[in-house]
PDB file of C-alpha atoms and ligand atoms in Angstrom:
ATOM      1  CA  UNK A   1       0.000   0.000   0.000  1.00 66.00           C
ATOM      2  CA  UNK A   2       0.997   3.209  -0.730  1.00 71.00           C
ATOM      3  CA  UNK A   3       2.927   4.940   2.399  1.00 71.00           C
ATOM      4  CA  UNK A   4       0.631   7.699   2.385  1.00 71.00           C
ATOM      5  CA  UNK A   5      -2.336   5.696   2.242  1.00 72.00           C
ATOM      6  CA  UNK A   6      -1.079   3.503   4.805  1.00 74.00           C
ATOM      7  CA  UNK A   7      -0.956   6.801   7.301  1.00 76.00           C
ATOM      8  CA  UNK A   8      -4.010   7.718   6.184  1.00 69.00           C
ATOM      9  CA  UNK A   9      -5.980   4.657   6.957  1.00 73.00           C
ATOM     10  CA  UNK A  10      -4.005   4.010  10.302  1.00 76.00           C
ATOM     11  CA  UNK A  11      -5.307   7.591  11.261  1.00 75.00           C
ATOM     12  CA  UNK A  12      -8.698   7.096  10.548  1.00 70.00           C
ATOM     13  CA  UNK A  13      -8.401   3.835  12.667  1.00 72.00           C
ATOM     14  CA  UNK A  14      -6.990   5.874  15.293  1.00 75.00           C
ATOM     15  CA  UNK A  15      -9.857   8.068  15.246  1.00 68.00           C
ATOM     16  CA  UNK A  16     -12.651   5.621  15.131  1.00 65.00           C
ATOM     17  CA  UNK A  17     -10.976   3.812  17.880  1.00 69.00           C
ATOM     18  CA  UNK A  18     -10.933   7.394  19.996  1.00 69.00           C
ATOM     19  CA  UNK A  19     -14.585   8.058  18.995  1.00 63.00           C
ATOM     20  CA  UNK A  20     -16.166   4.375  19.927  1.00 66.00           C
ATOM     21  CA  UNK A  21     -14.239   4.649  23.340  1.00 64.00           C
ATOM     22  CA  UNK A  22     -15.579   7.888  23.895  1.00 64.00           C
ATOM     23  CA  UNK A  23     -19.355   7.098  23.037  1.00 68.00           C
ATOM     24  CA  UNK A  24     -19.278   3.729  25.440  1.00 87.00           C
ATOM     25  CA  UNK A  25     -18.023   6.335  28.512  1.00 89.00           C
ATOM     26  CA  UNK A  26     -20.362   8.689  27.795  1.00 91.00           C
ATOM     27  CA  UNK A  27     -23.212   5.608  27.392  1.00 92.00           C
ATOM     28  CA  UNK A  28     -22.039   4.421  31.212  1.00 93.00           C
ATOM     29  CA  UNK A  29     -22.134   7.784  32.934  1.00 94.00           C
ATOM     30  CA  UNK A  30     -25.660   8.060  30.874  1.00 94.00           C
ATOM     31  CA  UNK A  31     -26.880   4.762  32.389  1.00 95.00           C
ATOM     32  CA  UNK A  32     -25.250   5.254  36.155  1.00 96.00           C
ATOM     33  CA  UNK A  33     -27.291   8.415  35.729  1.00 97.00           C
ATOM     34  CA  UNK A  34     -30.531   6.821  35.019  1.00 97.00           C
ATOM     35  CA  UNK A  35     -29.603   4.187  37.901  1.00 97.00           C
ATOM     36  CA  UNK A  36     -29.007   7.198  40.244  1.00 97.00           C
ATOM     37  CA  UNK A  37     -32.362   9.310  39.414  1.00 97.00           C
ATOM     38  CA  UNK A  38     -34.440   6.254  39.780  1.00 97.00           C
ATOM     39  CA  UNK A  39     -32.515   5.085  42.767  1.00 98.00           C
ATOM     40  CA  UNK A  40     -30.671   6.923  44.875  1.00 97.00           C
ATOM     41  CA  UNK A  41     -32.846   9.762  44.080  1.00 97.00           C
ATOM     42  CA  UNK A  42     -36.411   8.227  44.690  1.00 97.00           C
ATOM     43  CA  UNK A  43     -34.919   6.800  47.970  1.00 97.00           C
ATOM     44  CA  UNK A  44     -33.500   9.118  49.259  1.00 97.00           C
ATOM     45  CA  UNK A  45     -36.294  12.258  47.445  1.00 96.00           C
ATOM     46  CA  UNK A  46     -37.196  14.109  50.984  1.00 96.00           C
ATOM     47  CA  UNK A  47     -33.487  14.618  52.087  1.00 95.00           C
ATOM     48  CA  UNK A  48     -32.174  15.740  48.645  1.00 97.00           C
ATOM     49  CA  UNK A  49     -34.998  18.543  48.488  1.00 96.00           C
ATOM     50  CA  UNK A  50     -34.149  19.869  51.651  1.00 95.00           C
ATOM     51  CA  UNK A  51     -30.256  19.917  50.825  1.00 96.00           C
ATOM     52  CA  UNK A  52     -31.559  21.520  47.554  1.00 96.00           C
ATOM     53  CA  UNK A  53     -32.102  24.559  49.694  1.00 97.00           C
ATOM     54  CA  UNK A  54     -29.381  24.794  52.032  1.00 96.00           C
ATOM     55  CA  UNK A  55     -25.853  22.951  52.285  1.00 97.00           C
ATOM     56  CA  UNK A  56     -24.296  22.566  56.243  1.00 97.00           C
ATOM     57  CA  UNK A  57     -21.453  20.371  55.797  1.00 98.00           C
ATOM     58  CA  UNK A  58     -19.679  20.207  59.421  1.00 98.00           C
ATOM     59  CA  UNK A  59     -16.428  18.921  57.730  1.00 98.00           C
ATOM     60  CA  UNK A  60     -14.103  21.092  54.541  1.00 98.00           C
ATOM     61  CA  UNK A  61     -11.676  18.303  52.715  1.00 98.00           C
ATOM     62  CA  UNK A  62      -8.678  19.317  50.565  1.00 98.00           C
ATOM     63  CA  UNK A  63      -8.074  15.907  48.451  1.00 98.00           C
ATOM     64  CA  UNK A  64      -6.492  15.326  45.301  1.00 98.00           C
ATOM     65  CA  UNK A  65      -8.264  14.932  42.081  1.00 98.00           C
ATOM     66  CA  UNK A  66      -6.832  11.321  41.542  1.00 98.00           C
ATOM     67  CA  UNK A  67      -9.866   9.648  40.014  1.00 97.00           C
ATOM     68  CA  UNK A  68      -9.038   6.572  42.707  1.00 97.00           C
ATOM     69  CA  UNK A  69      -9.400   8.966  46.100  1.00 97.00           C
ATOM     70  CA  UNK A  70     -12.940   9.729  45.940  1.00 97.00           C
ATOM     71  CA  UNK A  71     -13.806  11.555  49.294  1.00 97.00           C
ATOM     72  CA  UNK A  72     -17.495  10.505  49.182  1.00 96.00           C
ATOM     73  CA  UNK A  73     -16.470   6.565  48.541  1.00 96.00           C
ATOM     74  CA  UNK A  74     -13.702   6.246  51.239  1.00 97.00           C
ATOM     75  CA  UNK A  75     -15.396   8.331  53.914  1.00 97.00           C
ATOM     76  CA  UNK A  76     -18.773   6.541  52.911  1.00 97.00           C
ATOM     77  CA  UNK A  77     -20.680   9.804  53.612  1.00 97.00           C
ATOM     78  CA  UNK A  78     -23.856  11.358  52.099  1.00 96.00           C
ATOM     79  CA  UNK A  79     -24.939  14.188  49.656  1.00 97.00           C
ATOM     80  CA  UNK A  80     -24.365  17.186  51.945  1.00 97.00           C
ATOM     81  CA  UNK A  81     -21.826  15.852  54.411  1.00 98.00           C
ATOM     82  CA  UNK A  82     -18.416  16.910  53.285  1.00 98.00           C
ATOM     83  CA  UNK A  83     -17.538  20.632  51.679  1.00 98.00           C
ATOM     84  CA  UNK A  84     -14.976  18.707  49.388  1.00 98.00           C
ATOM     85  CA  UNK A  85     -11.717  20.814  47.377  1.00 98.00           C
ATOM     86  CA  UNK A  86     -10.341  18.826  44.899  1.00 98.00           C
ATOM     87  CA  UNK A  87      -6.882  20.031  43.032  1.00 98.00           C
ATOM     88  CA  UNK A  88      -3.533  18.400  42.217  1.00 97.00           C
ATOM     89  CA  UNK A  89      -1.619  16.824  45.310  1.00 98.00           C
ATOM     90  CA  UNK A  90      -4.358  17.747  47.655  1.00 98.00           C
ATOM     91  CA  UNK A  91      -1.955  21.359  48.351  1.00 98.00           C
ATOM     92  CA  UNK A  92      -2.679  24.052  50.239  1.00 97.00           C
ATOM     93  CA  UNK A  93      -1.048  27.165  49.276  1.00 97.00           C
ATOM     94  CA  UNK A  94      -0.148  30.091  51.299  1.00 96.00           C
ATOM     95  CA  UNK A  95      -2.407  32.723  51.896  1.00 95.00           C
ATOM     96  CA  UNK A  96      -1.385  35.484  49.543  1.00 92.00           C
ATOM     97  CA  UNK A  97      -3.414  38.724  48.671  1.00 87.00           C
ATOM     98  CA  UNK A  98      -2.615  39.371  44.574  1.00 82.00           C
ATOM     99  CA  UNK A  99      -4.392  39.541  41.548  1.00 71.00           C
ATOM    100  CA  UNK A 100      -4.294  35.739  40.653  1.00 83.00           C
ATOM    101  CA  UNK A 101      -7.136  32.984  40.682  1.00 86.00           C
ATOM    102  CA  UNK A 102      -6.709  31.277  44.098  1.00 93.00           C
ATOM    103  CA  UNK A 103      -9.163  28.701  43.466  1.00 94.00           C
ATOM    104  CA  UNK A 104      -8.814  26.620  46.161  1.00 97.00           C
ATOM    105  CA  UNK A 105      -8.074  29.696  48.876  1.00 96.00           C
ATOM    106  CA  UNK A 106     -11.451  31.068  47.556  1.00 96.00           C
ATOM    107  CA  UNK A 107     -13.329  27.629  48.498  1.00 98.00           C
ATOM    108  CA  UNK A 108     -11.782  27.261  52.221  1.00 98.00           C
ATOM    109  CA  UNK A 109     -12.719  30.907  52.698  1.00 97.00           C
ATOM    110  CA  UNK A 110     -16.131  29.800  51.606  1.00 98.00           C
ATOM    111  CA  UNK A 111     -16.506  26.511  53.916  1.00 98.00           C
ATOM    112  CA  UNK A 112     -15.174  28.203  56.531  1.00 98.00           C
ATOM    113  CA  UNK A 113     -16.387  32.344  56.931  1.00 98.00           C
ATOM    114  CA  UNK A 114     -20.304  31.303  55.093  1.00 98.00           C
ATOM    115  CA  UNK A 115     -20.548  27.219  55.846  1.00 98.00           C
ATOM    116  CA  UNK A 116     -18.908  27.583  59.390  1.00 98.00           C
ATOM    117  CA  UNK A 117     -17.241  24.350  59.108  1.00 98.00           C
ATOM    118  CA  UNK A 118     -15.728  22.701  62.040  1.00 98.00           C
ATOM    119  CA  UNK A 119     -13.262  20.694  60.720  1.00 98.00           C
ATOM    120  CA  UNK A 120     -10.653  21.389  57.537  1.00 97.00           C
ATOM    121  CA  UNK A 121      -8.996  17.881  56.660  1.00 98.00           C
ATOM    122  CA  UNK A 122      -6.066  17.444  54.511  1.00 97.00           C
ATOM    123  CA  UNK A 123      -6.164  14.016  53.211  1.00 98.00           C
ATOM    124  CA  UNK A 124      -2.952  12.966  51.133  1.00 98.00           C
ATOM    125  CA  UNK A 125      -2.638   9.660  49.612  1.00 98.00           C
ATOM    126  CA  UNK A 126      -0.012   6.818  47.954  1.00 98.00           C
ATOM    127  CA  UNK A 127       1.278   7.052  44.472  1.00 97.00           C
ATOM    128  CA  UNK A 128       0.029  11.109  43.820  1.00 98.00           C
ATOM    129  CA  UNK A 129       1.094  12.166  39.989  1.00 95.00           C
ATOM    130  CA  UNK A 130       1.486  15.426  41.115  1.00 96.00           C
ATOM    131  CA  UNK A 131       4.332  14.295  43.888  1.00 96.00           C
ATOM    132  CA  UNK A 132       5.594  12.078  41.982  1.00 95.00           C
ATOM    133  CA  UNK A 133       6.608  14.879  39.154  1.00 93.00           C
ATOM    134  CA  UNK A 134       7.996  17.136  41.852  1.00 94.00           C
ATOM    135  CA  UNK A 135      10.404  14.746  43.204  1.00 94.00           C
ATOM    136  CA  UNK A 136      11.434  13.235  39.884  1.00 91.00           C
ATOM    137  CA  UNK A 137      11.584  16.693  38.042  1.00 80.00           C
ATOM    138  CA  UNK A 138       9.300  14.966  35.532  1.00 69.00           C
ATOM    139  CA  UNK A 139      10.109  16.363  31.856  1.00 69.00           C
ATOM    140  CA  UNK A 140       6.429  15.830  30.902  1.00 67.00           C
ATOM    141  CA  UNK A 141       5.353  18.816  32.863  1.00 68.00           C
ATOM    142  CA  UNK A 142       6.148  22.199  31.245  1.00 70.00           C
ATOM    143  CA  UNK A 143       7.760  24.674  32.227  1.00 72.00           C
ATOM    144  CA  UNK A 144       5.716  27.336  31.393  1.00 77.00           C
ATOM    145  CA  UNK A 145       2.451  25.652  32.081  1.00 85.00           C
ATOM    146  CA  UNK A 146       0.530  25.788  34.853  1.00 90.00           C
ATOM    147  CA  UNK A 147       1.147  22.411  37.110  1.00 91.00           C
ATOM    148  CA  UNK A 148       4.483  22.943  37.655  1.00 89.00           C
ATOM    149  CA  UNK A 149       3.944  26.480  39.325  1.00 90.00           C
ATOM    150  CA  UNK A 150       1.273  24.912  41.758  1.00 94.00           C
ATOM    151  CA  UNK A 151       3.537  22.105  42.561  1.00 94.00           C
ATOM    152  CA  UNK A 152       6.119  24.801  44.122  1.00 93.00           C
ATOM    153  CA  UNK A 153       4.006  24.854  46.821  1.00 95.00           C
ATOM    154  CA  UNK A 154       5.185  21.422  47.761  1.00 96.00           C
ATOM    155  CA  UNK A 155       8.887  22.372  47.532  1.00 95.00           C
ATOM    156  CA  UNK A 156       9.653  22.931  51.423  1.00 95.00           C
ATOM    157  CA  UNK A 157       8.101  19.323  51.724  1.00 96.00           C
ATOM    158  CA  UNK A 158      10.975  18.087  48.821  1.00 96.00           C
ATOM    159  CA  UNK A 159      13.256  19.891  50.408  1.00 96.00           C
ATOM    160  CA  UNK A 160      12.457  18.490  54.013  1.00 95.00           C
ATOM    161  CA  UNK A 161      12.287  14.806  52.387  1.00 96.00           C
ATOM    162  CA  UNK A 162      15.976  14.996  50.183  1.00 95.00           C
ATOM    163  CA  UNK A 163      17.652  16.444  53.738  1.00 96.00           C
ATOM    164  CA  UNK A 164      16.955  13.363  55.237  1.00 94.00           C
ATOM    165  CA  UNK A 165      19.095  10.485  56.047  1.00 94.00           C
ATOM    166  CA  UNK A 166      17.024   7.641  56.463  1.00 95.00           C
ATOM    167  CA  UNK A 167      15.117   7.663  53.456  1.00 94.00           C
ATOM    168  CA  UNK A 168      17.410   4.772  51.077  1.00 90.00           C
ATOM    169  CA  UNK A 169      15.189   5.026  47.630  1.00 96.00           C
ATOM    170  CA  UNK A 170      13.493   7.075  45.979  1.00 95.00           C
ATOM    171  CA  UNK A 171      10.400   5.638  46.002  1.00 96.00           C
ATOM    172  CA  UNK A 172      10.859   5.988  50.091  1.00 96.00           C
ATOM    173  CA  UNK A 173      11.491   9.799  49.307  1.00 96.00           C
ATOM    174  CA  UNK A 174       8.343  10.090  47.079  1.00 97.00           C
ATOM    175  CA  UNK A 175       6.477   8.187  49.727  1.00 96.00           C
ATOM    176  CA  UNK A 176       7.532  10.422  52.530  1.00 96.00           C
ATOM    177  CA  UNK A 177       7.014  14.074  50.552  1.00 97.00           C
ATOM    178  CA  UNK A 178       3.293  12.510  50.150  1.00 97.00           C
ATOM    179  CA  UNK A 179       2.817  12.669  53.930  1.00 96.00           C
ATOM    180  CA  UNK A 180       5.477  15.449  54.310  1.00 96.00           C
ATOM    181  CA  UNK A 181       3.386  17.977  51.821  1.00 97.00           C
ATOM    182  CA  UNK A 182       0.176  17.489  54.103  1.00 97.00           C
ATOM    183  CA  UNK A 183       1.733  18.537  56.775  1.00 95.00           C
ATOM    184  CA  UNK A 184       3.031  21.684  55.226  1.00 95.00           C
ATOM    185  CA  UNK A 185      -0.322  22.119  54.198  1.00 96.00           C
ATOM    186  CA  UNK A 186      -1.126  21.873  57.726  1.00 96.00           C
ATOM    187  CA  UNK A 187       0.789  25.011  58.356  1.00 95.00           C
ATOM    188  CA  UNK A 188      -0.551  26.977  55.353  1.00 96.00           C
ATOM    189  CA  UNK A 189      -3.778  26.928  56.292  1.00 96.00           C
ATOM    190  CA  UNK A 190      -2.419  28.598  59.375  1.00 95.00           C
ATOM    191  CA  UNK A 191      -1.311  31.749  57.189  1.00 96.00           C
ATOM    192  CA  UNK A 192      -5.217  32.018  56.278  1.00 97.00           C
ATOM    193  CA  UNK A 193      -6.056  34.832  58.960  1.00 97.00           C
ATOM    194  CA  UNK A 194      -9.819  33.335  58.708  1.00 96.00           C
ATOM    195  CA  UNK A 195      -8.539  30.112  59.601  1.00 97.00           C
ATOM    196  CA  UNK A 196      -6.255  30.864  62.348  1.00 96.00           C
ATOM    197  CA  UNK A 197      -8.679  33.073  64.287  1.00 97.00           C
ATOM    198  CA  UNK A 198     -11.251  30.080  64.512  1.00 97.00           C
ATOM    199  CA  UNK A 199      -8.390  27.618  65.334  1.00 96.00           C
ATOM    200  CA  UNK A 200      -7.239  29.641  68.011  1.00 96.00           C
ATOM    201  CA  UNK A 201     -10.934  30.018  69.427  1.00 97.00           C
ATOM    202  CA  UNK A 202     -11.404  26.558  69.207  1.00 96.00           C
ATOM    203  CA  UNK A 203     -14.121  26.338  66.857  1.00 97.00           C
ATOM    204  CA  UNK A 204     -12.149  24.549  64.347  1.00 97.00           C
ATOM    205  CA  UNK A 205      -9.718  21.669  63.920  1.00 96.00           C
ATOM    206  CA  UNK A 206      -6.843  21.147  61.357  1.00 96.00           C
ATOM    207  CA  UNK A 207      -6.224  17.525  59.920  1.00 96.00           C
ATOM    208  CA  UNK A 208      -3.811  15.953  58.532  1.00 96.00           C
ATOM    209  CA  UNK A 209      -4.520  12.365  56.625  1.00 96.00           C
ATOM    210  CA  UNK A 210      -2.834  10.098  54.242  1.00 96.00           C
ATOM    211  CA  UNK A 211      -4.748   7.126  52.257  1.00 97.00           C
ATOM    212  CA  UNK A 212      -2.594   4.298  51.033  1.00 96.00           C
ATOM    213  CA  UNK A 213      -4.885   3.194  48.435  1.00 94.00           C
ATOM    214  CA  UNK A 214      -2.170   0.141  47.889  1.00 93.00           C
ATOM    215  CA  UNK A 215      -3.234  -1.221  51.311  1.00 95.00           C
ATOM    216  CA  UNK A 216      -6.484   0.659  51.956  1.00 95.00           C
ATOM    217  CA  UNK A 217      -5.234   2.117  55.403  1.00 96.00           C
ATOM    218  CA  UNK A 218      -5.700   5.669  56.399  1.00 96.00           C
ATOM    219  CA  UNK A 219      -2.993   6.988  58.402  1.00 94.00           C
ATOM    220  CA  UNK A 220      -2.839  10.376  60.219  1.00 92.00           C
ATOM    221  CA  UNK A 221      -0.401  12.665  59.262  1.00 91.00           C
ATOM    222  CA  UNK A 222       1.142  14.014  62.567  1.00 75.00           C
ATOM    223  CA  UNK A 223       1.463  10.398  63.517  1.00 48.00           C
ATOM    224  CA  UNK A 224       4.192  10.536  61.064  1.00 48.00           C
ATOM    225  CA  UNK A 225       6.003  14.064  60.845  1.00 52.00           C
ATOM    226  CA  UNK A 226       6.581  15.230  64.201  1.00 39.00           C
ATOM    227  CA  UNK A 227       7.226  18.195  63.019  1.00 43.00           C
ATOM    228  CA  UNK A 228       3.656  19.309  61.655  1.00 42.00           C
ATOM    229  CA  UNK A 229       2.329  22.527  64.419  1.00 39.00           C
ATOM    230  CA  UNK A 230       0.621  19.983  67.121  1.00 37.00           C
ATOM    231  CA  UNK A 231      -1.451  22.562  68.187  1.00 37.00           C
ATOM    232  CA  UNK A 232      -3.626  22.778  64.857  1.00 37.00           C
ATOM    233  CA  UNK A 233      -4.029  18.920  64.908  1.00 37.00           C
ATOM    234  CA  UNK A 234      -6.699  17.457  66.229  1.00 35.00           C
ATOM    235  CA  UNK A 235      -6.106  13.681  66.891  1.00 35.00           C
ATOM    236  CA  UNK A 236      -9.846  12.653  66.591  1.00 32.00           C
ATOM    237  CA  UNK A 237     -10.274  11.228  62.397  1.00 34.00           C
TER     238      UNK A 237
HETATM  239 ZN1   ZN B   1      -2.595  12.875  43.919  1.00 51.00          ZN
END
């Protein structure tokens, strides 16, 4: 066959093969769909109208958006119960007062000044894409893109995790700047003048998690790092 034609067709393959794949995903979140309306829904009718009008979520979570840590799954709560933050590597950043879009800043300053949640937890977990880039200076992330900006917020945690001595591979180092980068997460809420007021009042806790989806335990952070602020931990997930 003619080299050209040979491209062609293998591209048009390609395409189809994108296309089907695409149409059978959309098809299953279609179905789950009709499973949850005439499930879930109908069960469960009188409690989803009244959360139609008002949200009280005692609990904020800051989780990654790995598609295997799903707050609502591992936490096995309902519609209504967590205020959940999703971003890459589950990282708090600094409080800062510019111009840019501080998405997730924005929705902890919601939970916590118009929600009045009681509890902010910081749940980490095993094998994160976004750590894993930041310790292994991955050459798929760009430069000038936007990923490898946010991951500088995780830096101090690298930083922390390279200094130390008993940490042989690297996969122990990538492990550790997991459960390391919660904790400085920890302290960044802290800087969140909104935050700190209520912690130091008492009427909210700071917590630190870490899910090891390889083994299916949940861990807590300060358990670990003994040098995450004690004072802003509560020990009670
Ligand atoms: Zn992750």
């Amino acid at each position: 066959m003619n080299p050209m034609l040979m491209e062609y067709w293998l591209l048009r393959q390609r395409i189809i093969l994108k296309f089907s794949q695409e149409e059978s995903m959309i098809e299953k979140l279609i179905k789950g769909y009709d499973r949850f309306r005439n499930g879930y829904f109908q069960r469960n009718q009188a409690r989803l109208e009244a959360l139609a009008l008002e949200q009280a979520p005692e609990v904020a979570m800051v989780s990654c958006c790995d598609s295997r840590v799903d707050p609502g799954i591992l936490f096995d709560v309902e519609p209504g119960e967590i205020f959940s933050i999703r971003n890459v590597a589950n990282l708090v950043p600094p409080f800062e007062k510019n111009g840019d879009y501080h998405g997730t800043s924005a929705a902890l300053e919601f939970a916590v000044t118009c929600l009045q949640v009681k509890q902010i937890v910081v749940l980490g977990h095993a094998n994160c894409g976004g750590i894993r880039a930041l310790m292994e200076n991955d050459d798929a992330i760009r430069s000038d893109g936007f990923i490898d900006s946010w991951m500088q917020i995780a830096t101090p945690a690298k930083k922390e995790v390279l200094a130390r001595s008993d940490l042989d591979t690297a996969e122990q180092q990538k492990d550790a700047c997991e459960k390391t980068a919660v904790s400085y997460s920890l302290r960044n809420l802290m800087t969140h003048p909104w935050i700190r007021s209520r912690v130091e009042k008492g009427s909210l806790d700071l917590v630190g998690c870490y899910y090891d989806l390889r083994s299916g335990e949940l861990i807590e952070v300060d358990e670990i790092n003994a040098s995450t602020p004690k004072g802003s931990v509560n020990k009670g997930l």
